[in-house]
PDB file of C-alpha atoms and ligand atoms in Angstrom:
ATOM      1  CA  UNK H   1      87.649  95.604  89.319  1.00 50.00           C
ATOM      2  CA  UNK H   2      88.821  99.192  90.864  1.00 45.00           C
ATOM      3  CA  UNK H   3      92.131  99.440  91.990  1.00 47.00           C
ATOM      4  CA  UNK H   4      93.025  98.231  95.796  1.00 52.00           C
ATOM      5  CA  UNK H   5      90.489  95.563  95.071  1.00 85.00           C
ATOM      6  CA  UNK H   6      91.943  93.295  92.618  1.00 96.00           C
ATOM      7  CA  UNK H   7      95.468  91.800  93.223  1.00 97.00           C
ATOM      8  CA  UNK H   8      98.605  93.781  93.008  1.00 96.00           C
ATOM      9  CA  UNK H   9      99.634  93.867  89.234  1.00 95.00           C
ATOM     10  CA  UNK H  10      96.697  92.056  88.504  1.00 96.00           C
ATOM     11  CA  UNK H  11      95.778  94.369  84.797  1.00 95.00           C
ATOM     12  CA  UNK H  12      95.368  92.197  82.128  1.00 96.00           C
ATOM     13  CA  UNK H  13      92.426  90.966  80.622  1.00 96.00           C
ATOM     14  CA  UNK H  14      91.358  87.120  80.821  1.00 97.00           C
ATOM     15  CA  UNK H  15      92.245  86.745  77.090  1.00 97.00           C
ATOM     16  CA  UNK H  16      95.776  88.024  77.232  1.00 97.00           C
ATOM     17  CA  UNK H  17      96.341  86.784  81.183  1.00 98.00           C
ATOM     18  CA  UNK H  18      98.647  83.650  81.539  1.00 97.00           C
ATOM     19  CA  UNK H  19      97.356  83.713  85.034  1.00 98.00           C
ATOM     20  CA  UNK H  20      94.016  83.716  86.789  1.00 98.00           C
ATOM     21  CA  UNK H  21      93.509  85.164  90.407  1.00 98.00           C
ATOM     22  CA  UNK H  22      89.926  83.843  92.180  1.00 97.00           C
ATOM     23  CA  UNK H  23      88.519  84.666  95.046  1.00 97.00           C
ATOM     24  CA  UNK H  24      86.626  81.478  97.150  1.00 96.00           C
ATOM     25  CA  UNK H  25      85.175  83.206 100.169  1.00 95.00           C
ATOM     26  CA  UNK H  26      83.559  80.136 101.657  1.00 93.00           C
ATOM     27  CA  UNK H  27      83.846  78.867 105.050  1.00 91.00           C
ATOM     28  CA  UNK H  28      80.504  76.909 105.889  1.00 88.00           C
ATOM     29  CA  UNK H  29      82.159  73.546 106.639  1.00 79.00           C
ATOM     30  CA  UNK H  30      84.584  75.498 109.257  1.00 68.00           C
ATOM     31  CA  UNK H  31      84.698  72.898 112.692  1.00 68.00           C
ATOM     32  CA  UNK H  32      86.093  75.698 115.002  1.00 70.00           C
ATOM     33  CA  UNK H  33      86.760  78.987 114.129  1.00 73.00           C
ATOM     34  CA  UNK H  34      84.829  80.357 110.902  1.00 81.00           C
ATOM     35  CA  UNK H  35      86.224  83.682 109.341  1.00 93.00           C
ATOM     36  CA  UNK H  36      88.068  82.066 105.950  1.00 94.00           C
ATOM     37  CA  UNK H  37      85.536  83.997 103.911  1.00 94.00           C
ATOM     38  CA  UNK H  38      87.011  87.484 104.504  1.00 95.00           C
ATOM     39  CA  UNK H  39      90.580  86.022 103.190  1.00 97.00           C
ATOM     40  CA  UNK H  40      90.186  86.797  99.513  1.00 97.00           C
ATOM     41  CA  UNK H  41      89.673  90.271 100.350  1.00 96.00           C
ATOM     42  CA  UNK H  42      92.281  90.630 103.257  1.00 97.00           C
ATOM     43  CA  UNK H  43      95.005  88.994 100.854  1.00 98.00           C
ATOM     44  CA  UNK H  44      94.036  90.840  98.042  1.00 97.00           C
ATOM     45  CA  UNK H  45      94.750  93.766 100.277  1.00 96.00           C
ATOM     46  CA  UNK H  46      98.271  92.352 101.671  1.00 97.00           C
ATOM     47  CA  UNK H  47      99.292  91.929  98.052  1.00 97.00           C
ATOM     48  CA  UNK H  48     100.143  95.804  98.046  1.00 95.00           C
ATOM     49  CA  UNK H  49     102.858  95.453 100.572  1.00 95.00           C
ATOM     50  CA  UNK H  50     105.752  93.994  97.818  1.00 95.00           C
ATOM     51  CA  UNK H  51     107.628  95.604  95.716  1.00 92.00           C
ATOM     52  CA  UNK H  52     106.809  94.563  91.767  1.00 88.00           C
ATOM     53  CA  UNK H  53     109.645  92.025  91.236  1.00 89.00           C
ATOM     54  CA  UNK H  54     111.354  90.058  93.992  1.00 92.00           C
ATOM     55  CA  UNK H  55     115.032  89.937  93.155  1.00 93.00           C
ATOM     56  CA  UNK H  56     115.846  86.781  94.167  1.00 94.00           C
ATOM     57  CA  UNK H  57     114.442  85.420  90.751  1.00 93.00           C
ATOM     58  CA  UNK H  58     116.063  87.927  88.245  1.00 90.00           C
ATOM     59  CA  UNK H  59     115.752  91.169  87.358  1.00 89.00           C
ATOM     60  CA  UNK H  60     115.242  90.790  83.374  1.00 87.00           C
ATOM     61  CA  UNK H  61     112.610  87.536  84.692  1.00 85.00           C
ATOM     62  CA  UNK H  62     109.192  88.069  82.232  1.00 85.00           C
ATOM     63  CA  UNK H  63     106.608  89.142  84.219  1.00 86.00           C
ATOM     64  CA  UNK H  64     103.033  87.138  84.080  1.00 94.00           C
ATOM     65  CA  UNK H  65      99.732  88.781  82.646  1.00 96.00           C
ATOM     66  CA  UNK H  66      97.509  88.626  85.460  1.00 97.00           C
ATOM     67  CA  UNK H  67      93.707  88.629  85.404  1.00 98.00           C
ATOM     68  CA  UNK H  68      91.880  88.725  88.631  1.00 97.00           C
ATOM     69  CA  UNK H  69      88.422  87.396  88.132  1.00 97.00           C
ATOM     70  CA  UNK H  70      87.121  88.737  91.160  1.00 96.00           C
ATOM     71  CA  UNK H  71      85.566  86.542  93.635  1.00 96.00           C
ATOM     72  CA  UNK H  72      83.143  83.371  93.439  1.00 95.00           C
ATOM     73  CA  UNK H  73      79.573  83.803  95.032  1.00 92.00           C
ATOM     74  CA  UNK H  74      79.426  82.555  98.411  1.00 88.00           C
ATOM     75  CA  UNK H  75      76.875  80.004  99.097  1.00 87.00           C
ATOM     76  CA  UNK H  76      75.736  77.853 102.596  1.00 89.00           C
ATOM     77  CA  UNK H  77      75.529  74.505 100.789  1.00 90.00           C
ATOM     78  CA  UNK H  78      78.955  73.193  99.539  1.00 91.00           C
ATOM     79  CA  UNK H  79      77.249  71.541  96.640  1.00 92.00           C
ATOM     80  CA  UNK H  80      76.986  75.055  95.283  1.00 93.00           C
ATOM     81  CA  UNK H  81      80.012  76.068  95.918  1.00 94.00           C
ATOM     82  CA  UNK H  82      81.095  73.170  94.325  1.00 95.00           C
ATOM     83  CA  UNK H  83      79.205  74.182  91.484  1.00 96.00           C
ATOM     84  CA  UNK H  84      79.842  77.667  91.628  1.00 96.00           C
ATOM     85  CA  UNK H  85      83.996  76.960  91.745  1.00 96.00           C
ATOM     86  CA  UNK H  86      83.157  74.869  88.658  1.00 96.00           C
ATOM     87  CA  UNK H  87      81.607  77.575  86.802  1.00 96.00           C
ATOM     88  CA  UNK H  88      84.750  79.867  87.665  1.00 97.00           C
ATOM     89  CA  UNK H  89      87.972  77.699  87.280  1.00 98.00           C
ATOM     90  CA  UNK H  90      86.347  74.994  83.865  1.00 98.00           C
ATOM     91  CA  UNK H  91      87.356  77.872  81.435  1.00 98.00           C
ATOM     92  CA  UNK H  92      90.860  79.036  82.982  1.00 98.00           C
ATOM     93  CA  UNK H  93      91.912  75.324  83.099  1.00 98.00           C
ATOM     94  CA  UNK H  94      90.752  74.371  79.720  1.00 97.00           C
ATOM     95  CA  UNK H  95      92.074  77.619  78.609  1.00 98.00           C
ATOM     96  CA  UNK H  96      95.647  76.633  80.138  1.00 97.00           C
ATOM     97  CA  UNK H  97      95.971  79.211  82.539  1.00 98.00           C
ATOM     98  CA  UNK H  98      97.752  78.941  85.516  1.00 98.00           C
ATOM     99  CA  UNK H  99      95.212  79.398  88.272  1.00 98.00           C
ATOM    100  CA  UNK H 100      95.454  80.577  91.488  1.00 98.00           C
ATOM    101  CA  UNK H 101      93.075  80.604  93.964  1.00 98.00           C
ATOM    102  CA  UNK H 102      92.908  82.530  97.624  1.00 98.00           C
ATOM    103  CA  UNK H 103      90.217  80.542 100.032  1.00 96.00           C
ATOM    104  CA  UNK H 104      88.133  80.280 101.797  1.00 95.00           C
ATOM    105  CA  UNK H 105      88.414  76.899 103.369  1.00 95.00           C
ATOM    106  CA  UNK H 106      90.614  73.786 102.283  1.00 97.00           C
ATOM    107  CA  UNK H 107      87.382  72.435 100.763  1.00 96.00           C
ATOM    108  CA  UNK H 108      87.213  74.794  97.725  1.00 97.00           C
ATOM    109  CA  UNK H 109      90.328  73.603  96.618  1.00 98.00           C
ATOM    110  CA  UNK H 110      88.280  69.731  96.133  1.00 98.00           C
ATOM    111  CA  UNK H 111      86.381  71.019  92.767  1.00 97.00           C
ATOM    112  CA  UNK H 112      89.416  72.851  91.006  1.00 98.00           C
ATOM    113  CA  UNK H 113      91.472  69.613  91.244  1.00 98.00           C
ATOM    114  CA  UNK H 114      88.522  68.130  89.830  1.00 98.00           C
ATOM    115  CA  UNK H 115      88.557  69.995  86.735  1.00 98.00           C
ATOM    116  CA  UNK H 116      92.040  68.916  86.062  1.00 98.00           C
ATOM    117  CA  UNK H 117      91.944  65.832  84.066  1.00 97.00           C
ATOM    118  CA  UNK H 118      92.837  62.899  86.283  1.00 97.00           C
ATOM    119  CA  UNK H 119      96.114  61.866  84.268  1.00 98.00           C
ATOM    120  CA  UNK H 120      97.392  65.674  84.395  1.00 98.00           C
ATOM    121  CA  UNK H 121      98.412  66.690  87.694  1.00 98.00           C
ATOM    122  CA  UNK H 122      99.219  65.266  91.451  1.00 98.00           C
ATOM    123  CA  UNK H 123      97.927  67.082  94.594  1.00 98.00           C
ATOM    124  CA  UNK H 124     100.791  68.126  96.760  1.00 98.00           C
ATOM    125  CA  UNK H 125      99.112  70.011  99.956  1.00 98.00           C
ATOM    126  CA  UNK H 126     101.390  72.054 102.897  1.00 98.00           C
ATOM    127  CA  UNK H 127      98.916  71.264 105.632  1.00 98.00           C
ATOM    128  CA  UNK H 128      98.761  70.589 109.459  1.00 98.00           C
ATOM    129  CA  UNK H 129      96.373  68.207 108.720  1.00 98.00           C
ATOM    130  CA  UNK H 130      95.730  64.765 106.601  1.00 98.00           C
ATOM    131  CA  UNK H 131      92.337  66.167 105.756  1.00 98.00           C
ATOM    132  CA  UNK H 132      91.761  62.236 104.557  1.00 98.00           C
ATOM    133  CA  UNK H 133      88.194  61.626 106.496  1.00 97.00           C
ATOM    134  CA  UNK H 134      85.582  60.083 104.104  1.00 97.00           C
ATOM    135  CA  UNK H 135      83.134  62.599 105.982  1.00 94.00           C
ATOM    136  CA  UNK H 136      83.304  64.942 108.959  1.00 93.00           C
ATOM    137  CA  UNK H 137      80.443  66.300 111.136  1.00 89.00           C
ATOM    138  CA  UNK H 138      77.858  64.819 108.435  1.00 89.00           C
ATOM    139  CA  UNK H 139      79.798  66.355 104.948  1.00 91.00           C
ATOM    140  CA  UNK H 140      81.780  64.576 102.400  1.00 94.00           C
ATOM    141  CA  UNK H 141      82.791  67.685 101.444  1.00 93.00           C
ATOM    142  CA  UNK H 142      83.818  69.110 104.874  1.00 92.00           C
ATOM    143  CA  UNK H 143      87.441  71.093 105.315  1.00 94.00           C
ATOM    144  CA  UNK H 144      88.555  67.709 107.221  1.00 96.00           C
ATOM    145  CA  UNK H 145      88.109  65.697 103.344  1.00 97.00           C
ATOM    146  CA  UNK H 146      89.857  67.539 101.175  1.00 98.00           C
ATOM    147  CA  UNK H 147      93.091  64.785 100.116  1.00 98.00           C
ATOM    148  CA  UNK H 148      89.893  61.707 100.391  1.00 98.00           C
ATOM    149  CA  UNK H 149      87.639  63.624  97.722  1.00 98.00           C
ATOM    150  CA  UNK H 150      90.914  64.772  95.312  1.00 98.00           C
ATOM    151  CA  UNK H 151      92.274  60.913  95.490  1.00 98.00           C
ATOM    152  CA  UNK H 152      88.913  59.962  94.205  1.00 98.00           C
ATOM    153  CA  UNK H 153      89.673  61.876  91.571  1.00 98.00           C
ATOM    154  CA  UNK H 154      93.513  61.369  90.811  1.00 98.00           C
ATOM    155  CA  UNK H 155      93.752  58.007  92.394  1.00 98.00           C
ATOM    156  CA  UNK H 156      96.110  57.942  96.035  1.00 98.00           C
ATOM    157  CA  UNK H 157      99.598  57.647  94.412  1.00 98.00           C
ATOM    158  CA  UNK H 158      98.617  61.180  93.403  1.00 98.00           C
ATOM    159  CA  UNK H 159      98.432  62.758  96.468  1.00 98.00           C
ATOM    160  CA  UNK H 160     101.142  63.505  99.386  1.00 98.00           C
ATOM    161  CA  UNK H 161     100.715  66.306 102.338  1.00 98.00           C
ATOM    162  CA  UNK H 162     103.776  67.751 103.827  1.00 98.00           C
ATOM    163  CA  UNK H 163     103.673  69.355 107.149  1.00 98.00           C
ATOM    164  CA  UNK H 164     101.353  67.141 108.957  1.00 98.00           C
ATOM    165  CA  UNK H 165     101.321  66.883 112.528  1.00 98.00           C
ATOM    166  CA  UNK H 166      97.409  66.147 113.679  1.00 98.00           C
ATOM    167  CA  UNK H 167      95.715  63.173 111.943  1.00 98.00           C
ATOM    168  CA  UNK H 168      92.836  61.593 113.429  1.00 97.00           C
ATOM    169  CA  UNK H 169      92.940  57.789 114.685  1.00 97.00           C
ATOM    170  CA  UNK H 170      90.308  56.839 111.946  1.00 96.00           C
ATOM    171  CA  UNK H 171      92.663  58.214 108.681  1.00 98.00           C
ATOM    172  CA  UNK H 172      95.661  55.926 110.079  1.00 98.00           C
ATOM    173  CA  UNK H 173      93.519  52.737 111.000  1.00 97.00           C
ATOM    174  CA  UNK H 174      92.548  52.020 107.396  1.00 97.00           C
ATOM    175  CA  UNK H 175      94.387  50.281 104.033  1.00 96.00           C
ATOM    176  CA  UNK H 176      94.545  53.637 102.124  1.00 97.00           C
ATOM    177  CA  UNK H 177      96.284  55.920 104.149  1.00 98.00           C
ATOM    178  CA  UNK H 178      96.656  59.102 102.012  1.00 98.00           C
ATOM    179  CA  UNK H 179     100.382  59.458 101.752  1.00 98.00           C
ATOM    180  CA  UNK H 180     102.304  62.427 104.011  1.00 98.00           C
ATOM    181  CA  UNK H 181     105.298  63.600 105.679  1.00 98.00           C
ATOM    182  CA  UNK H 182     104.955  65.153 109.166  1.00 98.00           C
ATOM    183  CA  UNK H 183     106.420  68.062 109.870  1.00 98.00           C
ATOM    184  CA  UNK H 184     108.897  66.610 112.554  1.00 98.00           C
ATOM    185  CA  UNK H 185     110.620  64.386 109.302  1.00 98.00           C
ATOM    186  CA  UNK H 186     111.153  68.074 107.650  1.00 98.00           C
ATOM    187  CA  UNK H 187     112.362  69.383 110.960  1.00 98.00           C
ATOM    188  CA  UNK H 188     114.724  66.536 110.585  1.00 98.00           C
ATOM    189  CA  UNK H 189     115.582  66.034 106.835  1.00 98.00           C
ATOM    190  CA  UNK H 190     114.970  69.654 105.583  1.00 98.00           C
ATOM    191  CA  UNK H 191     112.495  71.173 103.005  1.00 98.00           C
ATOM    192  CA  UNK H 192     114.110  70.276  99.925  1.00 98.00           C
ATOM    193  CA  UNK H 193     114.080  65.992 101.135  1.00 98.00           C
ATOM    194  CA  UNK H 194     110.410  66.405 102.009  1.00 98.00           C
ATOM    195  CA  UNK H 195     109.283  68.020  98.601  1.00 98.00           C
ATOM    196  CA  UNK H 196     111.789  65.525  97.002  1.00 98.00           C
ATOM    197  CA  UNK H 197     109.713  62.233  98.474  1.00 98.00           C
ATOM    198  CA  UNK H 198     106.484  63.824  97.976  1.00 98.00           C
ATOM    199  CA  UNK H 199     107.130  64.492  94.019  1.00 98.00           C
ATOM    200  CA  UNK H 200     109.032  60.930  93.631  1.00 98.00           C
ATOM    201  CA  UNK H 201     106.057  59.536  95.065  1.00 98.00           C
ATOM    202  CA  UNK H 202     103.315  60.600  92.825  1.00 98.00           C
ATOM    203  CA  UNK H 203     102.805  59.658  89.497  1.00 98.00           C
ATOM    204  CA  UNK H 204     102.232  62.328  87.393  1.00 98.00           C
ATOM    205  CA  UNK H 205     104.239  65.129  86.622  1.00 98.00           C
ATOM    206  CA  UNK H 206     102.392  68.249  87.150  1.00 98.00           C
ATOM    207  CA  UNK H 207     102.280  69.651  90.646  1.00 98.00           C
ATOM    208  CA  UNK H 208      99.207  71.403  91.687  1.00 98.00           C
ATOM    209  CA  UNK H 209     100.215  73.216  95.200  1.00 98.00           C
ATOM    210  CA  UNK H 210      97.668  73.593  97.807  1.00 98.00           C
ATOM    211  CA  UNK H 211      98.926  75.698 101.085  1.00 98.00           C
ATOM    212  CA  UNK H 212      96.548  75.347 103.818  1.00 98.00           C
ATOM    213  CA  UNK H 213      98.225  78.158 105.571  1.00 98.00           C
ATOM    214  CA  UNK H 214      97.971  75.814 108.909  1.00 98.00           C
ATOM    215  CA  UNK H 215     100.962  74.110 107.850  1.00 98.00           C
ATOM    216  CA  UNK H 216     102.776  77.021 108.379  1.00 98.00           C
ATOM    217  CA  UNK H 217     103.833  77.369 112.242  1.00 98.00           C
ATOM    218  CA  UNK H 218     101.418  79.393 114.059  1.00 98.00           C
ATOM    219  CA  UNK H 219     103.705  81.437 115.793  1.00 98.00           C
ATOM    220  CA  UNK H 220     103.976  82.858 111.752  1.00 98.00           C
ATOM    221  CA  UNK H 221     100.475  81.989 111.065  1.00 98.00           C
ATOM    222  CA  UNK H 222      98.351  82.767 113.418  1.00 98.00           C
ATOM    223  CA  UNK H 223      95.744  83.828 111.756  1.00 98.00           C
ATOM    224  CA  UNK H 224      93.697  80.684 110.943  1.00 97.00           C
ATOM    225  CA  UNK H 225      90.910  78.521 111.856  1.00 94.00           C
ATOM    226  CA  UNK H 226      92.560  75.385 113.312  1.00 95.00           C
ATOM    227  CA  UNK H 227      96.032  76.615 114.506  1.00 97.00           C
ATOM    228  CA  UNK H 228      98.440  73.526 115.169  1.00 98.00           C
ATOM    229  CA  UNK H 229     101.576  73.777 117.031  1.00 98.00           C
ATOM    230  CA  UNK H 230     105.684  72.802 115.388  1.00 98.00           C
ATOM    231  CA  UNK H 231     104.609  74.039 112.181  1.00 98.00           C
ATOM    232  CA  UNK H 232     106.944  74.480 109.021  1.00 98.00           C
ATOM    233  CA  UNK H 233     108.689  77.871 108.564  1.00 98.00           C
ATOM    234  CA  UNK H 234     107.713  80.506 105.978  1.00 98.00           C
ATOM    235  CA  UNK H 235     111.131  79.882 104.234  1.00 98.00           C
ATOM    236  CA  UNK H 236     110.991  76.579 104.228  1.00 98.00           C
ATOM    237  CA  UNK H 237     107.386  76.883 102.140  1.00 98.00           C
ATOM    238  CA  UNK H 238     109.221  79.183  99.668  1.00 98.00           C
ATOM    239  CA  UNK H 239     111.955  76.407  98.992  1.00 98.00           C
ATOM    240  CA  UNK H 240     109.153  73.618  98.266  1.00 98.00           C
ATOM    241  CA  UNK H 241     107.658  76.073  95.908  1.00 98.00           C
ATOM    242  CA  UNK H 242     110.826  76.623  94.179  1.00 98.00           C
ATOM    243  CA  UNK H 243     112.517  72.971  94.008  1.00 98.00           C
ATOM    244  CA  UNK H 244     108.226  72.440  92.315  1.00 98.00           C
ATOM    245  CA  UNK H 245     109.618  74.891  89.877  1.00 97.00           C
ATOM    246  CA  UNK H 246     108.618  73.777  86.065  1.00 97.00           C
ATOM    247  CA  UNK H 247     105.839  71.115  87.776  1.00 98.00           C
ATOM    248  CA  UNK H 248     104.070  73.513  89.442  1.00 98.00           C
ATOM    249  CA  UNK H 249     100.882  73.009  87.450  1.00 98.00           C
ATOM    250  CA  UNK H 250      98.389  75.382  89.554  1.00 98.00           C
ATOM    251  CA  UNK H 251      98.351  77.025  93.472  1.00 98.00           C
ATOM    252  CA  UNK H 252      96.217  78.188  96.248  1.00 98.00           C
ATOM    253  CA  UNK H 253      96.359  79.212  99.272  1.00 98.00           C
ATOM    254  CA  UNK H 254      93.301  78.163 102.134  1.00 98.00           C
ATOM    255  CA  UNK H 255      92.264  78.508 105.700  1.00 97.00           C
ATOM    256  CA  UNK H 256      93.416  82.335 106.632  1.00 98.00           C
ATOM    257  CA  UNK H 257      91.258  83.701 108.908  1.00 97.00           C
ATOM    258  CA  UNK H 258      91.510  87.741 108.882  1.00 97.00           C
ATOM    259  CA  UNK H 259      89.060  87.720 112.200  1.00 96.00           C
ATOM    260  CA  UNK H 260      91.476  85.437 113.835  1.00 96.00           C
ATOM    261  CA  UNK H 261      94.793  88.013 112.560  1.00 97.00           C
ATOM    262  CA  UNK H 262      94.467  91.324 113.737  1.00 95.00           C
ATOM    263  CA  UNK H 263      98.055  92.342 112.874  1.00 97.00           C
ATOM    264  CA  UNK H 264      97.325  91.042 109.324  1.00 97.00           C
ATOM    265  CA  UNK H 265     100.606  89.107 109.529  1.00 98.00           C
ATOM    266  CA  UNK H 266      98.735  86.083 107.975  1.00 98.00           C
ATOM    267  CA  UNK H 267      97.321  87.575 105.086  1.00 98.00           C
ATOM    268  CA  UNK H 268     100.521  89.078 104.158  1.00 98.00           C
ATOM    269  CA  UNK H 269     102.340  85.481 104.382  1.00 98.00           C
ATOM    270  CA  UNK H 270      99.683  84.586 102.033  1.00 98.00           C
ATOM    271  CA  UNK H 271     100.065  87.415  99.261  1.00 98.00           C
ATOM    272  CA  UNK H 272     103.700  86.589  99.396  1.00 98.00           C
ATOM    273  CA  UNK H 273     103.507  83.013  98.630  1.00 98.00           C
ATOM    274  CA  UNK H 274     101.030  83.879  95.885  1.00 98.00           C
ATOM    275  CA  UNK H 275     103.759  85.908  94.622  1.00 98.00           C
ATOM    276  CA  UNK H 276     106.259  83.158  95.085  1.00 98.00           C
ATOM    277  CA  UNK H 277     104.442  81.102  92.757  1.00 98.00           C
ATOM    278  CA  UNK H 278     103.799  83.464  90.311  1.00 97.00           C
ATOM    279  CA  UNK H 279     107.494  84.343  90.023  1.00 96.00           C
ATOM    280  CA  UNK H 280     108.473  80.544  89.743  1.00 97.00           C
ATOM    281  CA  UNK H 281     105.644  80.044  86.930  1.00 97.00           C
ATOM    282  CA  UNK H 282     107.224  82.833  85.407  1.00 96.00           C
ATOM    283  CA  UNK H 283     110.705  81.737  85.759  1.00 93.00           C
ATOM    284  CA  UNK H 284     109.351  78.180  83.649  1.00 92.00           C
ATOM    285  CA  UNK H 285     106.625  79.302  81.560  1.00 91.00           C
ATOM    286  CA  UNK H 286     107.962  82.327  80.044  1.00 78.00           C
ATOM    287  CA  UNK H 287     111.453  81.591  79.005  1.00 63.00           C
TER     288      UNK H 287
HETATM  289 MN1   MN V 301      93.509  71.541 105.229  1.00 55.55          MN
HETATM  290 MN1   MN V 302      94.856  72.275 108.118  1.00 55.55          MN
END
């Protein structure tokens, strides 16, 4: 892709790439404000704002070989974006890479999980939201699903969100509550205790990291379809990421709404979280 388009640093081929960026612009199952679509480009376009390395992990840290594969068609139906996202992500998974993927809504983030093999990684989300209804405003695959379809997949003792703080009567009232920690417990206990629980509670030991960028405080977030109030701090995020570290198994990043962020503060939280996770797959992968 020509420069300014595809990620910052992203030059390598897929062959030679230990790390795949896609692009999910789909928003269809949006419930209030729809806009998630122009994210992949918006980040993209944030990414340019960092410097190469960020200190913090090491100067002489290897650097990843990033491919950026551009982004996935956008369809109305999710079934094809389902199948679409399938298409994308089957040959960077079995191909080992470490894919990342910039949404689009929480619901493209149901068929990459999928494509893991059930026994290799748990689903970790940062979210405002349990996202645990069996269907919402007529779709199983709805925005409002997106830990229900994944522990259909991995089982429940392979999920956890962190962050929550707005979960409908209906995903509490049932046997299998998909397992979280609310946002007030990490106001209370700290970052590092939440992502401690949520990794201690699933069974296997690859992390794959979804960020719903709600999870993140709106007053740092803004830009977003569903903003919730007493949200988790940027730094806080950028600890979970780290204490992950060598489990961190694959990463994206939903729900940013560019219409919804006119100073573009939102994208740029989201191309530096990217980045985070690129530098800690680095830090584990590469030495
Ligand atoms: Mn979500
Ligand atoms: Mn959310």
């Amino acid at each position: 892709m020509p420069y300014g388009i595809s990620y910052a640093g992203a030059e390598a081929d897929y062959n030679s790439a230990d790390a795949v960026i896609f692009g999910i612009p789909y928003d269809h199952t949006a419930s209030f404000k729809a806009g998630a679509r122009e994210a992949p480009w918006a980040v993209r376009r944030a990414s340019y704002n960092f410097e190469e390395i960020h200190f913090e992990h090491g100067l002489d840290q290897p650097r990843l070989e990033l491919y950026d594969y551009g982004n996935c068609d956008d369809f109305v139906l999710p079934e094809d974006m389902i199948e679409e996202v399938n298409f994308a992500v089957k040959p960077a998974i079995r191909d080992k890479k470490f894919t990342v993927a910039i949404g689009g809504e929480h619901s493209v983030t149901v068929p990459i999980v999928q494509n893991y093999d059930k026994d290799d990684i748990a689903l970790i989300t940062i979210d405002a939201h349990l996202d645990s209804r069996d269907d919402y405003l007529g779709s199983p695959y709805s925005h409002a699903c997106v830990t229900r379809r994944a522990s259909e997949h991995l089982g429940i003792d392979n999920i956890c969100a962190i962050g929550v703080r707005a979960i409908g009567a209906e995903e509490l009232d049932r046997e299998d509550v998909i397992p979280f920690v609310t946002a007030f417990d990490v106001m209370d206990n700290g970052p590092e205790w939440a992502i401690k629980k949520a990794m201690d509670g699933v069974k296997n030991d690859r992390i794959y990291l979804s960020i719903d960028i709600d999870g993140i405080d709106p007053a740092y977030a803004p830009g977003t379809g569903t903003p919730e109030p007493f949200g988790l701090l940027p730094i806080d995020v950028k600890k979970i990421i780290n204490i992950i570290g060598e489990r961190l198994a694959g990463f994206d990043v939903v729900e940013v709404c560019p219409p919804a962020d006119p100073s573009g503060i939102t994208s740029i939280l989201a191309a530096r979280l990217i980045n985070e996770a690129l530098a800690v797959y680095a830090k584990h992968s590469k030495r």
